[in-house]
PDB file of C-alpha atoms in Angstrom:
ATOM      1  CA  ASN X1202     -24.418  47.351 -40.941  1.00 52.00           C
ATOM      2  CA  ALA X1203     -27.847  48.510 -39.857  1.00 70.00           C
ATOM      3  CA  GLY X1204     -29.443  46.787 -36.924  1.00 90.00           C
ATOM      4  CA  VAL X1205     -32.937  45.363 -36.765  1.00 94.00           C
ATOM      5  CA  MET X1206     -35.293  48.009 -38.072  1.00 95.00           C
ATOM      6  CA  GLN X1207     -38.871  48.234 -36.934  1.00 97.00           C
ATOM      7  CA  ASN X1208     -41.465  50.652 -38.164  1.00 96.00           C
ATOM      8  CA  PRO X1209     -43.385  52.511 -37.271  1.00 97.00           C
ATOM      9  CA  ARG X1210     -42.019  53.330 -33.819  1.00 95.00           C
ATOM     10  CA  HIS X1211     -45.439  54.445 -32.683  1.00 97.00           C
ATOM     11  CA  LEU X1212     -48.795  53.435 -34.085  1.00 98.00           C
ATOM     12  CA  VAL X1213     -52.221  54.598 -33.007  1.00 98.00           C
ATOM     13  CA  ARG X1214     -55.284  52.707 -34.122  1.00 98.00           C
ATOM     14  CA  ARG X1215     -58.958  52.964 -33.315  1.00 98.00           C
ATOM     15  CA  ARG X1216     -60.752  49.886 -32.054  1.00 97.00           C
ATOM     16  CA  GLY X1217     -61.704  47.658 -34.968  1.00 97.00           C
ATOM     17  CA  GLN X1218     -58.950  48.864 -37.307  1.00 98.00           C
ATOM     18  CA  GLU X1219     -56.018  46.824 -38.544  1.00 98.00           C
ATOM     19  CA  ALA X1220     -52.439  47.265 -37.373  1.00 98.00           C
ATOM     20  CA  ARG X1221     -49.441  46.290 -39.484  1.00 98.00           C
ATOM     21  CA  LEU X1222     -46.033  46.196 -37.851  1.00 98.00           C
ATOM     22  CA  ARG X1223     -42.922  45.774 -39.946  1.00 98.00           C
ATOM     23  CA  CYS X1224     -39.543  44.313 -39.109  1.00 97.00           C
ATOM     24  CA  SER X1225     -36.448  44.256 -41.300  1.00 96.00           C
ATOM     25  CA  PRO X1226     -33.887  41.865 -39.827  1.00 94.00           C
ATOM     26  CA  MET X1227     -30.187  42.499 -39.770  1.00 92.00           C
ATOM     27  CA  LYS X1228     -28.385  41.846 -43.021  1.00 89.00           C
ATOM     28  CA  GLY X1229     -27.706  38.135 -43.404  1.00 85.00           C
ATOM     29  CA  HIS X1230     -30.264  37.112 -40.785  1.00 88.00           C
ATOM     30  CA  SER X1231     -32.965  34.720 -41.895  1.00 88.00           C
ATOM     31  CA  HIS X1232     -34.674  34.109 -38.541  1.00 91.00           C
ATOM     32  CA  VAL X1233     -37.193  36.520 -37.059  1.00 94.00           C
ATOM     33  CA  TYR X1234     -38.940  36.446 -33.680  1.00 95.00           C
ATOM     34  CA  TRP X1235     -41.814  38.619 -32.503  1.00 97.00           C
ATOM     35  CA  TYR X1236     -42.392  39.434 -28.846  1.00 97.00           C
ATOM     36  CA  ARG X1237     -45.051  41.457 -27.068  1.00 97.00           C
ATOM     37  CA  GLN X1238     -44.453  43.536 -23.961  1.00 95.00           C
ATOM     38  CA  LEU X1239     -47.492  44.636 -22.023  1.00 91.00           C
ATOM     39  CA  PRO X1240     -47.054  47.641 -19.693  1.00 83.00           C
ATOM     40  CA  GLU X1241     -44.880  46.837 -16.686  1.00 79.00           C
ATOM     41  CA  GLU X1242     -44.320  43.254 -17.859  1.00 84.00           C
ATOM     42  CA  GLY X1243     -41.569  41.238 -19.494  1.00 87.00           C
ATOM     43  CA  LEU X1244     -41.483  40.265 -23.135  1.00 94.00           C
ATOM     44  CA  LYS X1245     -43.638  37.343 -24.188  1.00 96.00           C
ATOM     45  CA  PHE X1246     -42.768  35.240 -27.225  1.00 95.00           C
ATOM     46  CA  MET X1247     -45.330  35.286 -30.002  1.00 97.00           C
ATOM     47  CA  VAL X1248     -43.952  33.718 -33.168  1.00 96.00           C
ATOM     48  CA  TYR X1249     -40.737  32.530 -34.817  1.00 93.00           C
ATOM     49  CA  LEU X1250     -40.359  32.662 -38.575  1.00 94.00           C
ATOM     50  CA  GLN X1251     -37.780  31.808 -41.165  1.00 91.00           C
ATOM     51  CA  LYS X1252     -38.047  32.985 -44.737  1.00 88.00           C
ATOM     52  CA  GLU X1253     -41.493  31.984 -46.006  1.00 88.00           C
ATOM     53  CA  ASN X1254     -42.080  29.618 -43.073  1.00 92.00           C
ATOM     54  CA  ILE X1255     -43.652  29.838 -39.647  1.00 93.00           C
ATOM     55  CA  ILE X1256     -41.529  27.678 -37.346  1.00 90.00           C
ATOM     56  CA  ASP X1257     -43.217  28.225 -33.987  1.00 91.00           C
ATOM     57  CA  GLU X1258     -46.399  30.195 -33.392  1.00 93.00           C
ATOM     58  CA  SER X1259     -47.146  28.829 -29.946  1.00 92.00           C
ATOM     59  CA  GLY X1260     -47.350  32.328 -28.450  1.00 94.00           C
ATOM     60  CA  MET X1261     -49.699  33.819 -31.014  1.00 95.00           C
ATOM     61  CA  PRO X1262     -53.316  34.476 -30.048  1.00 94.00           C
ATOM     62  CA  LYS X1263     -55.542  32.164 -32.055  1.00 90.00           C
ATOM     63  CA  GLU X1264     -57.610  34.918 -33.595  1.00 95.00           C
ATOM     64  CA  ARG X1265     -56.897  38.265 -35.254  1.00 97.00           C
ATOM     65  CA  PHE X1266     -53.094  37.879 -35.195  1.00 98.00           C
ATOM     66  CA  SER X1267     -50.968  36.685 -38.093  1.00 97.00           C
ATOM     67  CA  ALA X1268     -47.340  36.943 -39.145  1.00 97.00           C
ATOM     68  CA  GLU X1269     -45.378  36.448 -42.290  1.00 96.00           C
ATOM     69  CA  PHE X1270     -41.793  36.674 -43.470  1.00 95.00           C
ATOM     70  CA  PRO X1271     -41.801  36.664 -47.257  1.00 93.00           C
ATOM     71  CA  LYS X1272     -38.891  35.797 -49.481  1.00 90.00           C
ATOM     72  CA  GLU X1273     -38.441  39.471 -50.246  1.00 90.00           C
ATOM     73  CA  GLY X1274     -39.174  42.314 -47.865  1.00 92.00           C
ATOM     74  CA  PRO X1275     -39.717  42.709 -44.156  1.00 95.00           C
ATOM     75  CA  SER X1276     -41.533  40.480 -41.729  1.00 97.00           C
ATOM     76  CA  ILE X1277     -45.045  41.692 -40.987  1.00 98.00           C
ATOM     77  CA  LEU X1278     -47.065  41.222 -37.810  1.00 98.00           C
ATOM     78  CA  ARG X1279     -50.704  41.894 -38.575  1.00 98.00           C
ATOM     79  CA  ILE X1280     -53.405  42.476 -35.999  1.00 98.00           C
ATOM     80  CA  GLN X1281     -56.948  42.640 -37.295  1.00 98.00           C
ATOM     81  CA  GLN X1282     -59.853  44.350 -35.536  1.00 98.00           C
ATOM     82  CA  VAL X1283     -57.660  45.709 -32.765  1.00 98.00           C
ATOM     83  CA  VAL X1284     -58.971  45.983 -29.215  1.00 97.00           C
ATOM     84  CA  ARG X1285     -57.693  48.050 -26.280  1.00 95.00           C
ATOM     85  CA  GLY X1286     -55.973  44.978 -24.839  1.00 94.00           C
ATOM     86  CA  ASP X1287     -53.691  44.846 -27.881  1.00 96.00           C
ATOM     87  CA  SER X1288     -52.007  48.059 -26.721  1.00 96.00           C
ATOM     88  CA  ALA X1289     -48.411  47.068 -26.048  1.00 96.00           C
ATOM     89  CA  ALA X1290     -44.873  47.331 -27.323  1.00 96.00           C
ATOM     90  CA  TYR X1291     -44.103  44.783 -30.016  1.00 98.00           C
ATOM     91  CA  PHE X1292     -40.494  43.793 -30.467  1.00 97.00           C
ATOM     92  CA  CYS X1293     -38.823  41.982 -33.302  1.00 96.00           C
ATOM     93  CA  ALA X1294     -35.510  40.160 -33.009  1.00 94.00           C
ATOM     94  CA  SER X1295     -33.417  38.452 -35.652  1.00 92.00           C
ATOM     95  CA  SER X1296     -30.641  35.893 -35.725  1.00 88.00           C
ATOM     96  CA  GLN X1297     -28.604  34.070 -38.319  1.00 81.00           C
ATOM     97  CA  THR X1298     -28.231  30.396 -39.105  1.00 70.00           C
ATOM     98  CA  GLY X1299     -25.034  29.087 -37.609  1.00 58.00           C
ATOM     99  CA  GLY X1300     -24.697  32.153 -35.456  1.00 55.00           C
ATOM    100  CA  ASN X1301     -23.683  32.346 -31.870  1.00 57.00           C
ATOM    101  CA  THR X1302     -27.237  32.117 -30.475  1.00 67.00           C
ATOM    102  CA  GLU X1303     -27.548  35.849 -30.022  1.00 80.00           C
ATOM    103  CA  ALA X1304     -30.788  37.435 -31.159  1.00 86.00           C
ATOM    104  CA  PHE X1305     -30.601  41.149 -31.924  1.00 90.00           C
ATOM    105  CA  PHE X1306     -33.596  43.288 -31.046  1.00 93.00           C
ATOM    106  CA  GLY X1307     -35.204  46.189 -32.804  1.00 94.00           C
ATOM    107  CA  GLN X1308     -36.418  49.237 -30.908  1.00 93.00           C
ATOM    108  CA  GLY X1309     -39.986  48.064 -30.910  1.00 95.00           C
ATOM    109  CA  THR X1310     -43.298  49.442 -32.088  1.00 97.00           C
ATOM    110  CA  ARG X1311     -45.591  50.893 -29.471  1.00 96.00           C
ATOM    111  CA  LEU X1312     -49.173  50.235 -30.453  1.00 97.00           C
ATOM    112  CA  THR X1313     -51.886  52.281 -28.807  1.00 97.00           C
ATOM    113  CA  VAL X1314     -55.515  51.381 -29.407  1.00 97.00           C
ATOM    114  CA  VAL X1315     -57.962  54.179 -28.694  1.00 96.00           C
TER     115      VAL X1315
ATOM    116  CA  ALA E1444     -42.199  24.620 -20.550  1.00 82.00           C
ATOM    117  CA  GLN E1445     -39.654  26.931 -19.049  1.00 88.00           C
ATOM    118  CA  THR E1446     -40.332  29.620 -16.458  1.00 94.00           C
ATOM    119  CA  VAL E1447     -38.125  32.484 -15.323  1.00 96.00           C
ATOM    120  CA  THR E1448     -38.713  34.260 -12.033  1.00 96.00           C
ATOM    121  CA  GLN E1449     -37.364  37.608 -10.922  1.00 97.00           C
ATOM    122  CA  SER E1450     -38.521  38.229  -7.381  1.00 95.00           C
ATOM    123  CA  GLN E1451     -37.267  41.802  -7.045  1.00 96.00           C
ATOM    124  CA  PRO E1452     -39.575  44.234  -8.865  1.00 95.00           C
ATOM    125  CA  GLU E1453     -37.429  47.247  -7.930  1.00 96.00           C
ATOM    126  CA  MET E1454     -33.976  47.887  -6.559  1.00 97.00           C
ATOM    127  CA  SER E1455     -31.908  50.924  -5.818  1.00 97.00           C
ATOM    128  CA  VAL E1456     -28.146  51.346  -5.522  1.00 97.00           C
ATOM    129  CA  GLN E1457     -25.858  54.267  -4.988  1.00 97.00           C
ATOM    130  CA  GLU E1458     -23.394  55.240  -7.624  1.00 97.00           C
ATOM    131  CA  ALA E1459     -20.113  53.291  -7.399  1.00 97.00           C
ATOM    132  CA  GLU E1460     -21.680  50.614  -5.197  1.00 97.00           C
ATOM    133  CA  THR E1461     -22.378  46.986  -6.082  1.00 98.00           C
ATOM    134  CA  VAL E1462     -25.815  45.488  -6.596  1.00 98.00           C
ATOM    135  CA  THR E1463     -27.023  41.945  -7.264  1.00 98.00           C
ATOM    136  CA  LEU E1464     -30.186  41.124  -9.169  1.00 98.00           C
ATOM    137  CA  SER E1465     -31.757  37.713  -8.613  1.00 98.00           C
ATOM    138  CA  CYS E1466     -33.149  35.272 -11.143  1.00 98.00           C
ATOM    139  CA  THR E1467     -34.317  31.693 -10.832  1.00 98.00           C
ATOM    140  CA  TYR E1468     -35.625  29.452 -13.573  1.00 97.00           C
ATOM    141  CA  ASP E1469     -37.239  26.110 -14.021  1.00 96.00           C
ATOM    142  CA  THR E1470     -36.534  23.725 -16.884  1.00 94.00           C
ATOM    143  CA  SER E1471     -36.114  20.063 -17.662  1.00 92.00           C
ATOM    144  CA  GLU E1472     -33.588  20.860 -20.390  1.00 89.00           C
ATOM    145  CA  ASN E1473     -29.914  20.128 -19.896  1.00 87.00           C
ATOM    146  CA  ASN E1474     -28.500  22.299 -22.675  1.00 88.00           C
ATOM    147  CA  TYR E1475     -29.564  25.912 -22.600  1.00 91.00           C
ATOM    148  CA  TYR E1476     -28.416  29.500 -22.389  1.00 92.00           C
ATOM    149  CA  LEU E1477     -29.194  32.234 -19.903  1.00 95.00           C
ATOM    150  CA  PHE E1478     -29.121  35.940 -20.573  1.00 95.00           C
ATOM    151  CA  TRP E1479     -29.452  39.266 -18.867  1.00 97.00           C
ATOM    152  CA  TYR E1480     -30.933  42.067 -20.961  1.00 96.00           C
ATOM    153  CA  LYS E1481     -31.065  45.732 -20.101  1.00 96.00           C
ATOM    154  CA  GLN E1482     -33.964  47.925 -21.214  1.00 94.00           C
ATOM    155  CA  PRO E1483     -33.359  51.645 -20.655  1.00 93.00           C
ATOM    156  CA  PRO E1484     -36.151  54.209 -21.093  1.00 89.00           C
ATOM    157  CA  SER E1485     -35.474  54.183 -24.834  1.00 87.00           C
ATOM    158  CA  ARG E1486     -36.992  50.654 -24.796  1.00 87.00           C
ATOM    159  CA  GLN E1487     -34.077  49.177 -26.724  1.00 89.00           C
ATOM    160  CA  MET E1488     -33.280  45.643 -25.539  1.00 92.00           C
ATOM    161  CA  ILE E1489     -29.542  45.435 -24.939  1.00 93.00           C
ATOM    162  CA  LEU E1490     -27.760  42.180 -24.241  1.00 93.00           C
ATOM    163  CA  VAL E1491     -25.680  42.554 -21.083  1.00 96.00           C
ATOM    164  CA  ILE E1492     -24.262  39.089 -20.557  1.00 96.00           C
ATOM    165  CA  ARG E1493     -24.738  35.477 -21.656  1.00 94.00           C
ATOM    166  CA  GLN E1494     -24.030  32.155 -19.951  1.00 95.00           C
ATOM    167  CA  GLU E1495     -23.906  28.711 -21.548  1.00 91.00           C
ATOM    168  CA  ALA E1496     -25.293  26.091 -19.187  1.00 91.00           C
ATOM    169  CA  TYR E1497     -22.556  23.598 -19.998  1.00 90.00           C
ATOM    170  CA  LYS E1498     -19.883  26.035 -18.807  1.00 90.00           C
ATOM    171  CA  GLN E1499     -19.153  25.976 -15.111  1.00 87.00           C
ATOM    172  CA  GLN E1500     -17.208  29.208 -15.199  1.00 93.00           C
ATOM    173  CA  ASN E1501     -19.306  32.278 -14.521  1.00 96.00           C
ATOM    174  CA  ALA E1502     -19.489  34.778 -17.366  1.00 95.00           C
ATOM    175  CA  THR E1503     -18.108  38.286 -16.911  1.00 96.00           C
ATOM    176  CA  GLU E1504     -18.345  41.415 -19.045  1.00 94.00           C
ATOM    177  CA  ASN E1505     -16.452  44.345 -17.596  1.00 96.00           C
ATOM    178  CA  ARG E1506     -18.468  45.513 -14.557  1.00 97.00           C
ATOM    179  CA  PHE E1507     -21.105  42.818 -15.052  1.00 98.00           C
ATOM    180  CA  SER E1508     -20.759  39.272 -13.794  1.00 97.00           C
ATOM    181  CA  VAL E1509     -23.086  36.393 -13.057  1.00 98.00           C
ATOM    182  CA  ASN E1510     -23.357  33.776 -10.359  1.00 97.00           C
ATOM    183  CA  PHE E1511     -24.639  30.703 -12.171  1.00 97.00           C
ATOM    184  CA  GLN E1512     -25.730  27.850  -9.919  1.00 96.00           C
ATOM    185  CA  LYS E1513     -27.015  25.143 -12.258  1.00 94.00           C
ATOM    186  CA  ALA E1514     -28.177  22.713  -9.592  1.00 94.00           C
ATOM    187  CA  ALA E1515     -30.112  25.446  -7.823  1.00 95.00           C
ATOM    188  CA  LYS E1516     -31.315  26.894 -11.158  1.00 96.00           C
ATOM    189  CA  SER E1517     -30.176  30.314 -10.107  1.00 97.00           C
ATOM    190  CA  PHE E1518     -28.631  33.005 -12.290  1.00 97.00           C
ATOM    191  CA  SER E1519     -27.947  36.288 -10.532  1.00 98.00           C
ATOM    192  CA  LEU E1520     -26.395  39.406 -12.051  1.00 98.00           C
ATOM    193  CA  LYS E1521     -23.838  41.471 -10.163  1.00 98.00           C
ATOM    194  CA  ILE E1522     -23.167  45.028 -11.245  1.00 98.00           C
ATOM    195  CA  SER E1523     -20.004  46.504  -9.776  1.00 98.00           C
ATOM    196  CA  ASP E1524     -19.135  50.196  -9.591  1.00 97.00           C
ATOM    197  CA  SER E1525     -22.697  51.134 -10.556  1.00 98.00           C
ATOM    198  CA  GLN E1526     -23.097  54.091 -12.882  1.00 97.00           C
ATOM    199  CA  LEU E1527     -26.046  56.375 -13.524  1.00 97.00           C
ATOM    200  CA  GLY E1528     -26.295  54.921 -17.010  1.00 96.00           C
ATOM    201  CA  ASP E1529     -27.065  51.524 -15.505  1.00 97.00           C
ATOM    202  CA  THR E1530     -30.511  52.790 -14.533  1.00 97.00           C
ATOM    203  CA  ALA E1531     -32.901  50.560 -16.489  1.00 97.00           C
ATOM    204  CA  MET E1532     -35.159  47.527 -16.388  1.00 96.00           C
ATOM    205  CA  TYR E1533     -33.184  44.296 -16.289  1.00 97.00           C
ATOM    206  CA  PHE E1534     -34.638  41.100 -17.662  1.00 97.00           C
ATOM    207  CA  CYS E1535     -33.374  37.598 -17.108  1.00 97.00           C
ATOM    208  CA  ALA E1536     -34.048  35.247 -20.018  1.00 96.00           C
ATOM    209  CA  PHE E1537     -33.774  31.553 -20.886  1.00 95.00           C
ATOM    210  CA  MET E1538     -33.116  29.999 -24.272  1.00 92.00           C
ATOM    211  CA  LYS E1539     -33.228  26.292 -25.006  1.00 88.00           C
ATOM    212  CA  HIS E1540     -30.295  25.031 -27.019  1.00 81.00           C
ATOM    213  CA  SER E1541     -31.126  24.638 -30.683  1.00 75.00           C
ATOM    214  CA  ALA E1542     -28.402  23.409 -33.003  1.00 70.00           C
ATOM    215  CA  GLY E1543     -27.277  26.011 -35.476  1.00 62.00           C
ATOM    216  CA  THR E1544     -29.136  29.083 -34.373  1.00 64.00           C
ATOM    217  CA  ALA E1545     -30.917  30.994 -31.653  1.00 68.00           C
ATOM    218  CA  SER E1546     -34.370  29.987 -30.498  1.00 80.00           C
ATOM    219  CA  LYS E1547     -37.137  31.736 -28.628  1.00 88.00           C
ATOM    220  CA  LEU E1548     -36.425  33.487 -25.348  1.00 92.00           C
ATOM    221  CA  THR E1549     -38.449  33.125 -22.172  1.00 94.00           C
ATOM    222  CA  PHE E1550     -38.229  36.291 -20.075  1.00 95.00           C
ATOM    223  CA  GLY E1551     -38.745  37.066 -16.431  1.00 96.00           C
ATOM    224  CA  THR E1552     -40.910  39.985 -15.363  1.00 94.00           C
ATOM    225  CA  GLY E1553     -37.947  42.276 -14.839  1.00 95.00           C
ATOM    226  CA  THR E1554     -36.260  44.266 -12.080  1.00 97.00           C
ATOM    227  CA  ARG E1555     -36.294  48.032 -12.247  1.00 96.00           C
ATOM    228  CA  LEU E1556     -32.871  49.298 -11.117  1.00 98.00           C
ATOM    229  CA  GLN E1557     -32.377  52.894 -10.058  1.00 97.00           C
ATOM    230  CA  VAL E1558     -28.838  54.173  -9.590  1.00 97.00           C
ATOM    231  CA  THR E1559     -28.714  57.226  -7.336  1.00 96.00           C
ATOM    232  CA  LEU E1560     -26.076  59.828  -6.570  1.00 93.00           C
TER     233      LEU E1560
END
């Protein structure tokens, strides 16, 4: 049973480009959470999605950031027109309905904007 | 809104000794969960231990135990018989109770633990 898979592990983008981060939850999990970790800081919640629905996006920046979790395929965190301040590690976690409250984390994607 | 505070940015402990990491939190919720996560250099977030707020008994997992003081909103982690592999960042986290599933986590800023020979 594979864990939460995130790809790519490392992503380099020039300022103004788009970044797409992918997250495949654990098998049977229908809840996905995205977190951002700036250097030397803790993880900050960004968005919580269930299949085809955004449940809580209170941590998402209002502009340039979007997330989706389609019926088929991975969850995608999309950052348009990246800036240097977007450089961070982005983590995805997943959980299952009726589970024991544990969210399982992927290994993260480290985004570097040059 | 919930806040989680870890007041020790860095700590060091000798191998085989015991160390305690501090965490305090603020919430108006009555039903919630508290967690300690470990993040080694690989960046993987690893769940160390979990505590349900409605349980008075402190959680333990092998060498890891917590001191949960609900009234004081304190949730410290004790690592006994420290091992070199315990070297990592440790994050305290809060989760509001949500029927049927997990919900979003609020993390502290972390404590960097170094285990030395």
